[in-house]
Coordinates of C-alpha atoms and ligand atoms in Angstrom, one line a residue:
X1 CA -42.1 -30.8 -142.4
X2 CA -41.3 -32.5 -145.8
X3 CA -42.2 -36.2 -146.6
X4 CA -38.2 -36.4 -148.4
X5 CA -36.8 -39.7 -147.2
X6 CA -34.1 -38.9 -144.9
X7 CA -31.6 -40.6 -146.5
X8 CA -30.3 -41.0 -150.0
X9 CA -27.8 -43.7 -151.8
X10 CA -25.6 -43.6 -154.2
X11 CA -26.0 -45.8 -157.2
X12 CA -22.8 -48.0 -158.6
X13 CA -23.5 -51.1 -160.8
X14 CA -27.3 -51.6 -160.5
X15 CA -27.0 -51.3 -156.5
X16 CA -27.6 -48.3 -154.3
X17 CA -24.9 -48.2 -151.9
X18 CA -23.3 -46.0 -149.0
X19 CA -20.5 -43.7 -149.5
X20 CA -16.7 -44.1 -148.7
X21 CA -16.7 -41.0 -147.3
X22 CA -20.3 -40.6 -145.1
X23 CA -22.6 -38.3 -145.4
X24 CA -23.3 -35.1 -146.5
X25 CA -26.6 -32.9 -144.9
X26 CA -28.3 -31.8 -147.8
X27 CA -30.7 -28.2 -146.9
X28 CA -34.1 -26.6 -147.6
X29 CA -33.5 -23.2 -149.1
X30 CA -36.1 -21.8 -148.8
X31 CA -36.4 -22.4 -145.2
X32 CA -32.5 -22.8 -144.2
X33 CA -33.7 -26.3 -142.7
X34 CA -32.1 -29.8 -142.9
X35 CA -34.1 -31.6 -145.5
X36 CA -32.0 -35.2 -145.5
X37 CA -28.8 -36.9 -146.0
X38 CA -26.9 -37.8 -149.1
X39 CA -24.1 -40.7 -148.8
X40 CA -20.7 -38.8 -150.0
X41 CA -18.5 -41.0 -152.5
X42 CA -14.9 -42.0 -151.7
X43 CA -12.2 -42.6 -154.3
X44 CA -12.7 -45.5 -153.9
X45 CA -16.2 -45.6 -154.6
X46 CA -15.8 -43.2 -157.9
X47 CA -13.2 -47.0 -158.9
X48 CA -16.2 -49.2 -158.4
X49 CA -18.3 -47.2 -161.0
X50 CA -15.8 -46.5 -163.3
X51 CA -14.8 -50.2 -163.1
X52 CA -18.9 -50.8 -163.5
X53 CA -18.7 -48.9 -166.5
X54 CA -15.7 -49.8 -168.1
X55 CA -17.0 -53.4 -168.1
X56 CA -20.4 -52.9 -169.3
X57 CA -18.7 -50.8 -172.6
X58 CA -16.0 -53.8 -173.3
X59 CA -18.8 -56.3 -173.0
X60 CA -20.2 -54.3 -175.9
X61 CA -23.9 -54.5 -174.6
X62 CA -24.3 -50.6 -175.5
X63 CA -21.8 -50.0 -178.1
X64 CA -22.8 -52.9 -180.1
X65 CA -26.1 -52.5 -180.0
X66 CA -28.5 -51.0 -183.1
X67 CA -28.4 -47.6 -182.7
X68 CA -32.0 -47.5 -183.3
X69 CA -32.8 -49.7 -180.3
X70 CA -30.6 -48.0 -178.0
X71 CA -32.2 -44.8 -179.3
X72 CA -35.4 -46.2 -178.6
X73 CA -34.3 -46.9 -174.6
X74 CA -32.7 -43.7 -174.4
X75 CA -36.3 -41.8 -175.6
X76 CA -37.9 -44.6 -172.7
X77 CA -36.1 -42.6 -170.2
X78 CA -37.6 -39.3 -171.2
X79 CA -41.3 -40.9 -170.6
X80 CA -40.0 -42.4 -167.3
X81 CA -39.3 -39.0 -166.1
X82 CA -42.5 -37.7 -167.4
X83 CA -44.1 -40.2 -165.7
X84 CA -42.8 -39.1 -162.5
X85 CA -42.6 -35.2 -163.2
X86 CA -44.7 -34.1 -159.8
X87 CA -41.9 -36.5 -157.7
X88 CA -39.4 -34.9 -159.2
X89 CA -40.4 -31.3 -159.9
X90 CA -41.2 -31.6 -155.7
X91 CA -37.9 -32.8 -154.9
X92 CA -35.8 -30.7 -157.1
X93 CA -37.6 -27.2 -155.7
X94 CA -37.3 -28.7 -152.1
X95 CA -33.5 -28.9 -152.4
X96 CA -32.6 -26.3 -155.0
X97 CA -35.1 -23.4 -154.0
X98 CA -36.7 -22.6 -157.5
X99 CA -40.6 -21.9 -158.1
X100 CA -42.0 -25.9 -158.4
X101 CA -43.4 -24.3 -161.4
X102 CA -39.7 -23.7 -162.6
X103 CA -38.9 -27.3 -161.6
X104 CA -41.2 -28.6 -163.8
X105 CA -40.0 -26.5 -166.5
X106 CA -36.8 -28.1 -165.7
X107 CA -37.6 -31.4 -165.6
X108 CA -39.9 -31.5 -168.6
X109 CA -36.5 -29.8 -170.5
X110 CA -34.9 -33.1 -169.1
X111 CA -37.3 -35.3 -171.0
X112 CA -37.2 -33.1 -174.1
X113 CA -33.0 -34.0 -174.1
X114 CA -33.9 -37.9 -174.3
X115 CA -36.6 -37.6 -177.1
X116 CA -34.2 -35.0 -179.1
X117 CA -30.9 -37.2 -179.1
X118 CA -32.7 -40.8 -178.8
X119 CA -34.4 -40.1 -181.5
X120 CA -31.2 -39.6 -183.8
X121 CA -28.9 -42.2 -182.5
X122 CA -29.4 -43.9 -185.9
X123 CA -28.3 -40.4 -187.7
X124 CA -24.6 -40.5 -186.0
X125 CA -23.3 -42.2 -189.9
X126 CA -19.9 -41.9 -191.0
X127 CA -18.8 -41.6 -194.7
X128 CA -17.0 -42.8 -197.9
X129 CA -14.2 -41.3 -198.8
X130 CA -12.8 -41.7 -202.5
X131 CA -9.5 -42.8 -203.0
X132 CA -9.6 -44.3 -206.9
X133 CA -10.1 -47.4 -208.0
X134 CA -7.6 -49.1 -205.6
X135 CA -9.6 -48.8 -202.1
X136 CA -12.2 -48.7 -200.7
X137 CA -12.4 -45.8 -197.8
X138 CA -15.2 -45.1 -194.6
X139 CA -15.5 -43.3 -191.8
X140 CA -17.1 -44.5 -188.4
X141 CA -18.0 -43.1 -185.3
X142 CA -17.3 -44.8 -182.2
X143 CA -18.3 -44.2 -178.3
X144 CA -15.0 -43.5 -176.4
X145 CA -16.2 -45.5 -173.4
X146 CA -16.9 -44.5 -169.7
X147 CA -17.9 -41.0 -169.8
X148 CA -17.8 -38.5 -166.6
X149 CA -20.1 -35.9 -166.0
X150 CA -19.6 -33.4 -163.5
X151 CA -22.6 -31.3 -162.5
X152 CA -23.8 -27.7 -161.1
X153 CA -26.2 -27.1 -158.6
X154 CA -27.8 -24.8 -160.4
X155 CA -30.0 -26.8 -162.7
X156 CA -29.0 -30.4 -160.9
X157 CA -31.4 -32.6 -163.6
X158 CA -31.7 -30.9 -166.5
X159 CA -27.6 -30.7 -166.8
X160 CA -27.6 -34.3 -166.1
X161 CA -29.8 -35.3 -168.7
X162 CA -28.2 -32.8 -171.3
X163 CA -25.1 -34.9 -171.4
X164 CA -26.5 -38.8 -170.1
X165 CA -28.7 -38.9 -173.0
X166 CA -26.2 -37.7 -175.5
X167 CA -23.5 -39.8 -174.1
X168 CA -26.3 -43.4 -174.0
X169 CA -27.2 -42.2 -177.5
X170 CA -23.9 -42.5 -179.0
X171 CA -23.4 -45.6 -177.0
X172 CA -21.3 -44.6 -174.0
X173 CA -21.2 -45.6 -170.7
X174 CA -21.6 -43.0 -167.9
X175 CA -20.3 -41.8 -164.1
X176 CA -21.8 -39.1 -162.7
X177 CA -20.7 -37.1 -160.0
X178 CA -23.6 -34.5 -158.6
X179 CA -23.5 -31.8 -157.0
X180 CA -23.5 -31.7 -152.9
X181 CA -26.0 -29.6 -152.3
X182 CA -28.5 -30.8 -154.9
X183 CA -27.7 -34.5 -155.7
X184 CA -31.2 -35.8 -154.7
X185 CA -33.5 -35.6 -158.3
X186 CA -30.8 -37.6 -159.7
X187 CA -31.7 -40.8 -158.7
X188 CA -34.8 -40.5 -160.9
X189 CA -32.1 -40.9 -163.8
X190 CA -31.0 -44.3 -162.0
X191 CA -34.5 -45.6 -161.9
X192 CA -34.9 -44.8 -165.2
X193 CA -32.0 -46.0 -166.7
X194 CA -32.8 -49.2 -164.6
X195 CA -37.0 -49.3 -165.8
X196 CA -35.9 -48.8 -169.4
X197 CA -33.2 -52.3 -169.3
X198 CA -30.2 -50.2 -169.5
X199 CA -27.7 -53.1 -168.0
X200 CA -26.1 -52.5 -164.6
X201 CA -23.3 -50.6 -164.5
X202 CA -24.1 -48.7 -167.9
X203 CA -25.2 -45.2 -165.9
X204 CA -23.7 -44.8 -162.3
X205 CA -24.4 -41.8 -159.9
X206 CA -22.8 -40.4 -157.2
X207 CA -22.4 -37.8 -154.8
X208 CA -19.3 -36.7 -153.0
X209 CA -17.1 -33.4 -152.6
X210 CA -15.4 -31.9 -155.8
X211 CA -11.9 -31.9 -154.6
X212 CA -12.5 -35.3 -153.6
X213 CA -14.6 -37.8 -155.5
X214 CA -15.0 -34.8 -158.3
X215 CA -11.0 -35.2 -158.4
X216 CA -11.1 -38.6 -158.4
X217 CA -13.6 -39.0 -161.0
X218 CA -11.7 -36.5 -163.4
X219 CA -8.3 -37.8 -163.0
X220 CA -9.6 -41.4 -163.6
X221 CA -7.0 -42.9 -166.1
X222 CA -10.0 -45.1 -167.5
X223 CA -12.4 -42.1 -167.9
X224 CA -12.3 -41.3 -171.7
X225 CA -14.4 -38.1 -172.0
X226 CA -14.8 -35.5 -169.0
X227 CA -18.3 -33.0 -169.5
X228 CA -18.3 -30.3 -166.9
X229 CA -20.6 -27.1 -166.1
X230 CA -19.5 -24.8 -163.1
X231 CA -17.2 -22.3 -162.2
X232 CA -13.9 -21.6 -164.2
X233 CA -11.6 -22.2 -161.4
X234 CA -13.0 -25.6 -161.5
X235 CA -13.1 -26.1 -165.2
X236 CA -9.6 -25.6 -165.2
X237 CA -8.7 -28.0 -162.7
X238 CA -11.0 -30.7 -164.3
X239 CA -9.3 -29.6 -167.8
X240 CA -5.9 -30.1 -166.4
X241 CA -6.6 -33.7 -164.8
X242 CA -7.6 -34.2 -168.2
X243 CA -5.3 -33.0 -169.9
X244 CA -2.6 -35.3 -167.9
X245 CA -4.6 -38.5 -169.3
X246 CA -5.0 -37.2 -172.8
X247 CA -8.6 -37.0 -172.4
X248 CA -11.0 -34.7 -174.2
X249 CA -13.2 -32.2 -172.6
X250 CA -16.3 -30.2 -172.7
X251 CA -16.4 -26.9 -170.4
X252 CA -19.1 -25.0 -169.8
X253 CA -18.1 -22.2 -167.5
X254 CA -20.7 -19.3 -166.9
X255 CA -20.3 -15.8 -168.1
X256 CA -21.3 -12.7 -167.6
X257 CA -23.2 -12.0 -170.6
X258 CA -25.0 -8.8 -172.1
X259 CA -27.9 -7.7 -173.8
X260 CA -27.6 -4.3 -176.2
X261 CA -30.5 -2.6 -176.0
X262 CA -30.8 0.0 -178.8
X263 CA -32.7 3.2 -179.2
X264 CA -35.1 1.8 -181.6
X265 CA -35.7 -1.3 -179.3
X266 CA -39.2 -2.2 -177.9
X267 CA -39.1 -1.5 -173.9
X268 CA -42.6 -3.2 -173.3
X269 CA -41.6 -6.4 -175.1
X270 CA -38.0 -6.1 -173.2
X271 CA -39.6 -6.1 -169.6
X272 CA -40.4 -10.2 -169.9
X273 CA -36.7 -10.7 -171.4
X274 CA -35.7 -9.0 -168.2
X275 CA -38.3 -11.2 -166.1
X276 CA -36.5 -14.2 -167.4
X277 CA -33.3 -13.3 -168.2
X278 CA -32.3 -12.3 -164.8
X279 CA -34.7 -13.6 -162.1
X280 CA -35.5 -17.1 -163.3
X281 CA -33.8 -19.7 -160.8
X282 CA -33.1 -16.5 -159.0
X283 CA -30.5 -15.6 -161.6
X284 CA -28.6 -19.0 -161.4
X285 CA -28.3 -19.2 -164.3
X286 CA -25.0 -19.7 -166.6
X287 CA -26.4 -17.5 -169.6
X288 CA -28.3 -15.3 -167.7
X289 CA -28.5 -11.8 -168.7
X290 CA -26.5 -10.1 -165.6
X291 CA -25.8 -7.4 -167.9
X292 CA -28.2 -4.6 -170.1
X293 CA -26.1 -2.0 -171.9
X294 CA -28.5 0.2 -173.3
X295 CA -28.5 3.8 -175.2
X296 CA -28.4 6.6 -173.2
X297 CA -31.7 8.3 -174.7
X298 CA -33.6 5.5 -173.4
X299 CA -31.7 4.7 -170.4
X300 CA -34.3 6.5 -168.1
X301 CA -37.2 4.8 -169.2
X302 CA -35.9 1.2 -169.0
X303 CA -34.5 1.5 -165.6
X304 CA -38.1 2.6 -164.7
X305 CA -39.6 0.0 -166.4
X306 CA -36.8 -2.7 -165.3
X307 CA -37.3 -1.3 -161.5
X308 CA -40.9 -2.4 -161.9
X309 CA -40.3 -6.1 -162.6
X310 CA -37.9 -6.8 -159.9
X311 CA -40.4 -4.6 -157.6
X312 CA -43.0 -6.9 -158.8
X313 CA -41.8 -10.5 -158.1
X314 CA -43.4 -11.8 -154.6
X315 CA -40.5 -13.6 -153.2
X316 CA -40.4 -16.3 -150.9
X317 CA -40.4 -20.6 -150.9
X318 CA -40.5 -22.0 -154.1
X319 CA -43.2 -24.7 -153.1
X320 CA -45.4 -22.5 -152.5
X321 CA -45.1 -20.8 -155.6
X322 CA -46.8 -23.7 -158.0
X323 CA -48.0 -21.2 -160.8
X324 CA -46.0 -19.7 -163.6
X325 CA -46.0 -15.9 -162.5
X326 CA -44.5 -13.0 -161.2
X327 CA -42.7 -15.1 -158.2
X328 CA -38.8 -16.4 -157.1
X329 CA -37.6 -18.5 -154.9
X330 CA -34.4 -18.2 -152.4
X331 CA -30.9 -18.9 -153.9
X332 CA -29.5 -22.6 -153.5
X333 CA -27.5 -22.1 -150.4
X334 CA -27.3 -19.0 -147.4
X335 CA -23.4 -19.1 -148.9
X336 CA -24.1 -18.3 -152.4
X337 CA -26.8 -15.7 -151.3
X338 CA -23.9 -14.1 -149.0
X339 CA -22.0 -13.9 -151.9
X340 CA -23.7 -12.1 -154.1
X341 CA -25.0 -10.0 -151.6
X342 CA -21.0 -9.5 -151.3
X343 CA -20.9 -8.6 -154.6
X344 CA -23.6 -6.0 -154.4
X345 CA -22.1 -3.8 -151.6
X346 CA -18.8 -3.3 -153.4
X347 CA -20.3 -2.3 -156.1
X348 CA -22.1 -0.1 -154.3
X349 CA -19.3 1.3 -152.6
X350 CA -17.3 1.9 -155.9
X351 CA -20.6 3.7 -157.2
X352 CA -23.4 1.7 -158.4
X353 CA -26.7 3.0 -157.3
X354 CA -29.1 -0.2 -156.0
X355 CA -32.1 1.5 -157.7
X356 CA -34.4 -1.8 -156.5
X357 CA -33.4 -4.7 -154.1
X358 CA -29.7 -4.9 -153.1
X359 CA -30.2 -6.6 -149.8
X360 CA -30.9 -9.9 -148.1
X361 CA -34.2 -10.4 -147.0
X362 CA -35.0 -11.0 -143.2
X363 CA -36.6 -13.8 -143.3
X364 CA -35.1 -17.6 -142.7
X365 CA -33.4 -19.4 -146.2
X366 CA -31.6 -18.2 -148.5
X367 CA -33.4 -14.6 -150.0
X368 CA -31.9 -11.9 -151.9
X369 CA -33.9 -9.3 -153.3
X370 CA -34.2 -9.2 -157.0
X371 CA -31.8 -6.6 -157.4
X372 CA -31.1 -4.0 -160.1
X373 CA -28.3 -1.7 -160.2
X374 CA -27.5 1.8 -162.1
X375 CA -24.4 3.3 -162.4
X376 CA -22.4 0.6 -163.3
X377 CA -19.5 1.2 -165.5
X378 CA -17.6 -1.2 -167.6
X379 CA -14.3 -1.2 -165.2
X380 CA -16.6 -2.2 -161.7
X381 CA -15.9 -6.0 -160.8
X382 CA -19.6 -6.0 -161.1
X383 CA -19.6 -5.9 -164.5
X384 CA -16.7 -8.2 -165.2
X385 CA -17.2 -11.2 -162.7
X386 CA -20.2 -13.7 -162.5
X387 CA -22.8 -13.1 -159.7
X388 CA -24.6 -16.4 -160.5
X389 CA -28.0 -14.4 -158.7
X390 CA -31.1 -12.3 -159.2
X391 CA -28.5 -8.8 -159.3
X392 CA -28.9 -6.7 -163.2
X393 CA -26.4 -4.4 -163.6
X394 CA -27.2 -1.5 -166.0
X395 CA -24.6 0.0 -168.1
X396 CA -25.3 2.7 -170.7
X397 CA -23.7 3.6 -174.6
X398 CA -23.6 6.2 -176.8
X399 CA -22.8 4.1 -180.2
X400 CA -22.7 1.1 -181.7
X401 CA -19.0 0.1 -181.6
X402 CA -18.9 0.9 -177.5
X403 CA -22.1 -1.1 -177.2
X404 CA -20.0 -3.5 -178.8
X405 CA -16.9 -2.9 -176.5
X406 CA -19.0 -3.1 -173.2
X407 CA -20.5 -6.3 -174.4
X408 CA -17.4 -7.6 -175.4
X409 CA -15.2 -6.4 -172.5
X410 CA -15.5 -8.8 -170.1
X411 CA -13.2 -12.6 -170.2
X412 CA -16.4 -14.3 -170.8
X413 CA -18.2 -14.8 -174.1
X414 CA -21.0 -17.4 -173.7
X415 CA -24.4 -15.8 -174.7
X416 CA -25.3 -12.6 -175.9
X417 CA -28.0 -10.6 -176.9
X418 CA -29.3 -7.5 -179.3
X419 CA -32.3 -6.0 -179.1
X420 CA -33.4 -3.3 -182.0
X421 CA -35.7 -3.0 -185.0
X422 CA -33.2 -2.3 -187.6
X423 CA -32.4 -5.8 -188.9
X424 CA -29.2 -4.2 -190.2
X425 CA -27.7 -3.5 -186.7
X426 CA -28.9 -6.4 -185.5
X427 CA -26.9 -8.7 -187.9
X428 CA -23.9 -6.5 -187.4
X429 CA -23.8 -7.0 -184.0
X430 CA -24.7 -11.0 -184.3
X431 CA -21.5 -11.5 -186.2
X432 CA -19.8 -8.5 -184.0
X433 CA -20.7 -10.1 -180.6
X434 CA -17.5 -12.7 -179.2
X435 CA -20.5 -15.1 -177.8
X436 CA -21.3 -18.9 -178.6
X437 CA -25.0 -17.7 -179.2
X438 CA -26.4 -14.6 -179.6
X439 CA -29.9 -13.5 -179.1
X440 CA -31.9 -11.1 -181.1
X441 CA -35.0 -9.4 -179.6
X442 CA -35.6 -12.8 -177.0
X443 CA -33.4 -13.5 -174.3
X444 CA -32.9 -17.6 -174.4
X445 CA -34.3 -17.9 -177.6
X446 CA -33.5 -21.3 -178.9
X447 CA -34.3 -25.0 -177.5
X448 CA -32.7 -28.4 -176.7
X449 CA -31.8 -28.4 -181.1
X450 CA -29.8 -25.0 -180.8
X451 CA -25.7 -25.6 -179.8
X452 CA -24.7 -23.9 -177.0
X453 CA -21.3 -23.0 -175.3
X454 CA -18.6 -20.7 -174.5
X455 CA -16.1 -18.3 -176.4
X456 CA -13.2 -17.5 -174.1
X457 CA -13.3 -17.9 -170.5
X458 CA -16.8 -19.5 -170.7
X459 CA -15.3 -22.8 -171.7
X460 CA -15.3 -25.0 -175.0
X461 CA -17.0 -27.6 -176.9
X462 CA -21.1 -27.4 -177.5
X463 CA -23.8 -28.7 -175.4
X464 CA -27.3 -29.4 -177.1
X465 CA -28.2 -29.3 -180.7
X466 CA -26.5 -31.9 -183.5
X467 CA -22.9 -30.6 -182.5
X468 CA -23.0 -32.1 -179.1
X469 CA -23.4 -36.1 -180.7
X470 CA -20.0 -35.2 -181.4
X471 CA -18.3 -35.0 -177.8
X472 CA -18.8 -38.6 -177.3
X473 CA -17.5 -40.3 -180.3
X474 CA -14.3 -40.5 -181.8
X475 CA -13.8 -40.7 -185.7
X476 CA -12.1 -44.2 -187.2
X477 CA -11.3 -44.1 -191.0
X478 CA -11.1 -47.5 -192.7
X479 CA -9.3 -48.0 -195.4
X480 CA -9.6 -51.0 -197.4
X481 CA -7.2 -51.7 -200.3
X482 CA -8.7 -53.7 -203.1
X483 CA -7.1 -56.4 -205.2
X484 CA -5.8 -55.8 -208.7
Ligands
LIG1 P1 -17.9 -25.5 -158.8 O1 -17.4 -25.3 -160.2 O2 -16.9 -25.6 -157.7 O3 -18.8 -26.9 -158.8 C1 -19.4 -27.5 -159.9 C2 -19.2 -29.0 -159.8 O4 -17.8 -29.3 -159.8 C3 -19.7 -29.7 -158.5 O5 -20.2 -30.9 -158.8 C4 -18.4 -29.8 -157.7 O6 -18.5 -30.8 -156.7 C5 -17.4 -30.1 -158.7 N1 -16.0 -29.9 -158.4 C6 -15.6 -28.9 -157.5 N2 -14.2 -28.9 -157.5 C7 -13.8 -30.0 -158.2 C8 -12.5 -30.5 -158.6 N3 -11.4 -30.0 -158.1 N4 -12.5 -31.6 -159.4 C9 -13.6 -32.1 -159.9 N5 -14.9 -31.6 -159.6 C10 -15.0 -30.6 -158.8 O7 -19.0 -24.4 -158.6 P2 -19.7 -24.0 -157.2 O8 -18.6 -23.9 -156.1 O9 -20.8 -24.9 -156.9 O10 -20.1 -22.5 -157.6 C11 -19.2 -21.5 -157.6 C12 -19.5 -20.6 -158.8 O11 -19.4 -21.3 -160.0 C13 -20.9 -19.9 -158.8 O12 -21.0 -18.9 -157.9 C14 -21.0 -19.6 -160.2 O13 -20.4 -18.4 -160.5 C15 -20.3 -20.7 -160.9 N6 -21.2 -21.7 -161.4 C16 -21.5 -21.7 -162.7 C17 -22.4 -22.6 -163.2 C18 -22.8 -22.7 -164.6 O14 -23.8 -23.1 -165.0 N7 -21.9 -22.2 -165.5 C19 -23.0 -23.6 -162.4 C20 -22.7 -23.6 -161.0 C21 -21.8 -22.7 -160.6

């Protein structure tokens, strides 16, 4: 038994509404139980907001405003969530699966994204361009209007607030369309937007299907910027909706991203890069490390000591792991968990060896052993195609360039990481590495200030960091001509 209200609105103009399209069931994970019901957005629904929010930016109530004050409401939201962090963290684990003390790790990284870019709405300045005598030249940076954000399950309110508080900063309004089986935490980003004055109609959430109001929403002919995070099937789609309105986009499409591990590398140290790299949120992660490709002399010994950690981790519901430790929780859905478990057998039959894990657990939700698999070569699907769960695949080199080639083999290029001694290697394989961020000797190193995206088939455009102010305004030079 949960104390979850059994059923959650949508929110369009300052109003929490039903859906155009019913409901959806949304489940427990980590018991495989019905938790509550979401109303599921319509077309017609996904109109209303954008019509909500296209009114709100022409009335100028956000774009006009001093960036400093709507910096100032934007940093209000990030104490409103603080305020309700236990609500949240609660919520988010009961519908998502991970550890609560990974939700509140999540949600406290969602407050961290509206102090970070409230506090430098007034630093978004243009600048003055000299043409002689004659003019007088300056750039500006304007909002491009209703924004849409399109969201993964995987981390449901940090994701949100990545782009929401970039997009308020810059003075944008917003749609969001969440995902459908974790839509619920949310609506703490409605209350908030509503406690800190934000006008009605300025931030507008909703849930519905992704061929449906997802389509909608990304094919909008008033939607002016599309951000999206999810698989690349769907990014492509999304891109191409846009692409038919002229509408930029930001993609942020997973990967399957690899950490070099060389001879001279610290194995004790690596063990907690492993802990998190690959089972934190049960390895849904999009820059998880799903891949170690590490010299053959020490192969031996880090499998061992790899082997350990996932053999370690006491699995089960995440609210009932509360403390930071050696624990995971279920994956988000019985589907995803089939999936990868999918994914593990054929690799097994093509010749990977599951050395710990490979198998769902017997118990009811969505569990998968934290797996780790030897044997892996560079040609397996395994190594080439996203598991998106707690599965490490373990490939070995015998020189740099084909540690280089492994890492780089694969469509993908988001993160990726180098771990050695020998600050000479390491920089090499920095600038070698076709990744948007590399890591050297700590997986997800870096913060909410650090730009992160995709080379290749992991998308384009940065999230986080200065660089992603950028996505949501569009330059206007001035150019003034002056008399005689
Ligand atoms: P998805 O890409 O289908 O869904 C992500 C979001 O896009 C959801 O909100 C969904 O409703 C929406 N969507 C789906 N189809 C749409 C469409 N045609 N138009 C507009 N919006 C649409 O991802 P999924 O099905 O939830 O997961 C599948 C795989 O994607 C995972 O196994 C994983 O490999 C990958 N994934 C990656 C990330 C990441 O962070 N990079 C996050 C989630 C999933």
């Amino acid at each position: 038994m949960t104390d979850v209200k059994p059923f959650w609105q949508n929110y369009i103009d300052g109003a929490w509404v039903d859906g155009g399209a019913g409901r959806i069931d949304i489940a427990n994970p980590g018991t495989g139980e019905k938790l509550c019901e979401h109303a599921l957005a319509d077309a017609a629904d996904v109109d209303r907001a954008v019509a909500a929010a296209k009114r709100v930016h022409m009335s100028g109530a956000l774009a006009d405003m001093r960036p400093i004050e709507r910096g100032r409401l934007v940093q209000a939201m990030g104490h409103y969530i603080l305020e309700n962090m236990d609500e949240i963290a609660r919520t988010l684990t009961l519908e998502q699966g991970k550890p609560l003390w990974e939700a509140e790790i999540e949600v406290k990284g969602a407050a961290l994204y509206f102090e970070y870019y409230g506090n430098q709405a007034s630093t978004v300045e243009g600048r003055s361009i000299p043409l002689g005598a004659g003019y007088f030249d300056f750039t500006t940076y304007e909002p491009f209007g209703v924004t849409a954000h399109i969201i993964p399950w995987n981390y449901p309110f940090e994701m949100t607030a990545r782009s929401l508080s970039a997009a308020l900063t810059t003075g944008n309004t917003v749609v969001i369309k969440t995902p459908e089986m974790t839509p619920l935490t949310n609506a703490w980003l409605a209350t908030a937007a509503e406690a800190v004055g934000l006008p009605a109609g300025a931030v507008n959430i909703l849930c519905g299907l992704g061929h449906e109001a997802g389509a909608a929403l990304s094919s909008h002919p008033d939607v002016r910027q599309i951000v999206f995070t999810g698989s690349v099937q769907t990014g492509i789609a999304i891109s191409t909706a846009a692409a038919k309105n002229v509408v930029p986009c930001v993609l942020e499409l997973g990967g399957k991203s690899g950490a070099i591990v060389h001879d001279d590398a610290d194995l004790a140290a690596f063990e907690n890069d492993v802990r998190w790299g690959i089972y934190f949120n049960a390895g849904q992660v999009c820059s998880a490390m799903s891949r170690v490709i590490v010299h053959e002399s020490r192969h031996d010994e880090l499998v061992e000591r790899v082997t350990n950690i996932a053999k370690s981790l006491s699995v089960g519901p995440g609210i009932e792991r509360r403390e930071f430790g050696a624990n995971m929780g279920p994956m988000v859905s019985e589907g995803q968990r089939d999936r990868a478990a999918g994914m593990i057998s054929e690799a097994i039959a093509a010749g990977a060896v599951a050395v710990a894990g490979g198998r769902k657990m017997n118990i009811p939700g969505a569990f998968l052993e934290p797996t780790v698999l030897t044997n892996v070569t560079p040609d397996m699907t395994i190594a080439n195609e996203e598991v998106f769960g707690p599965v490490l695949s373990v490939l070995k080199f015998r020189d740099d360039a084909e540690a280089i080639q492994i890492a780089n083999g694969t469509p993908y290029g988001l993160v990726g990481g180098v771990f050695t001694r020998d600050l000479d290697r390491a920089t090499q394989a920095a600038r070698q590495l076709r990744a948007g961020q590399v890591f050297v000797n700590e997986w997800y190193a870096g913060g909410v200030e650090t730009p992160f995206g995709g080379y290749g088939a992991s998308g384009y455009g940065r999230e986080k960091g200065r660089e992603a102010l950028w996505n949501y305004v569009q330059t206007k030079n001035i150019a003034i001509k002056l008399k005689g």
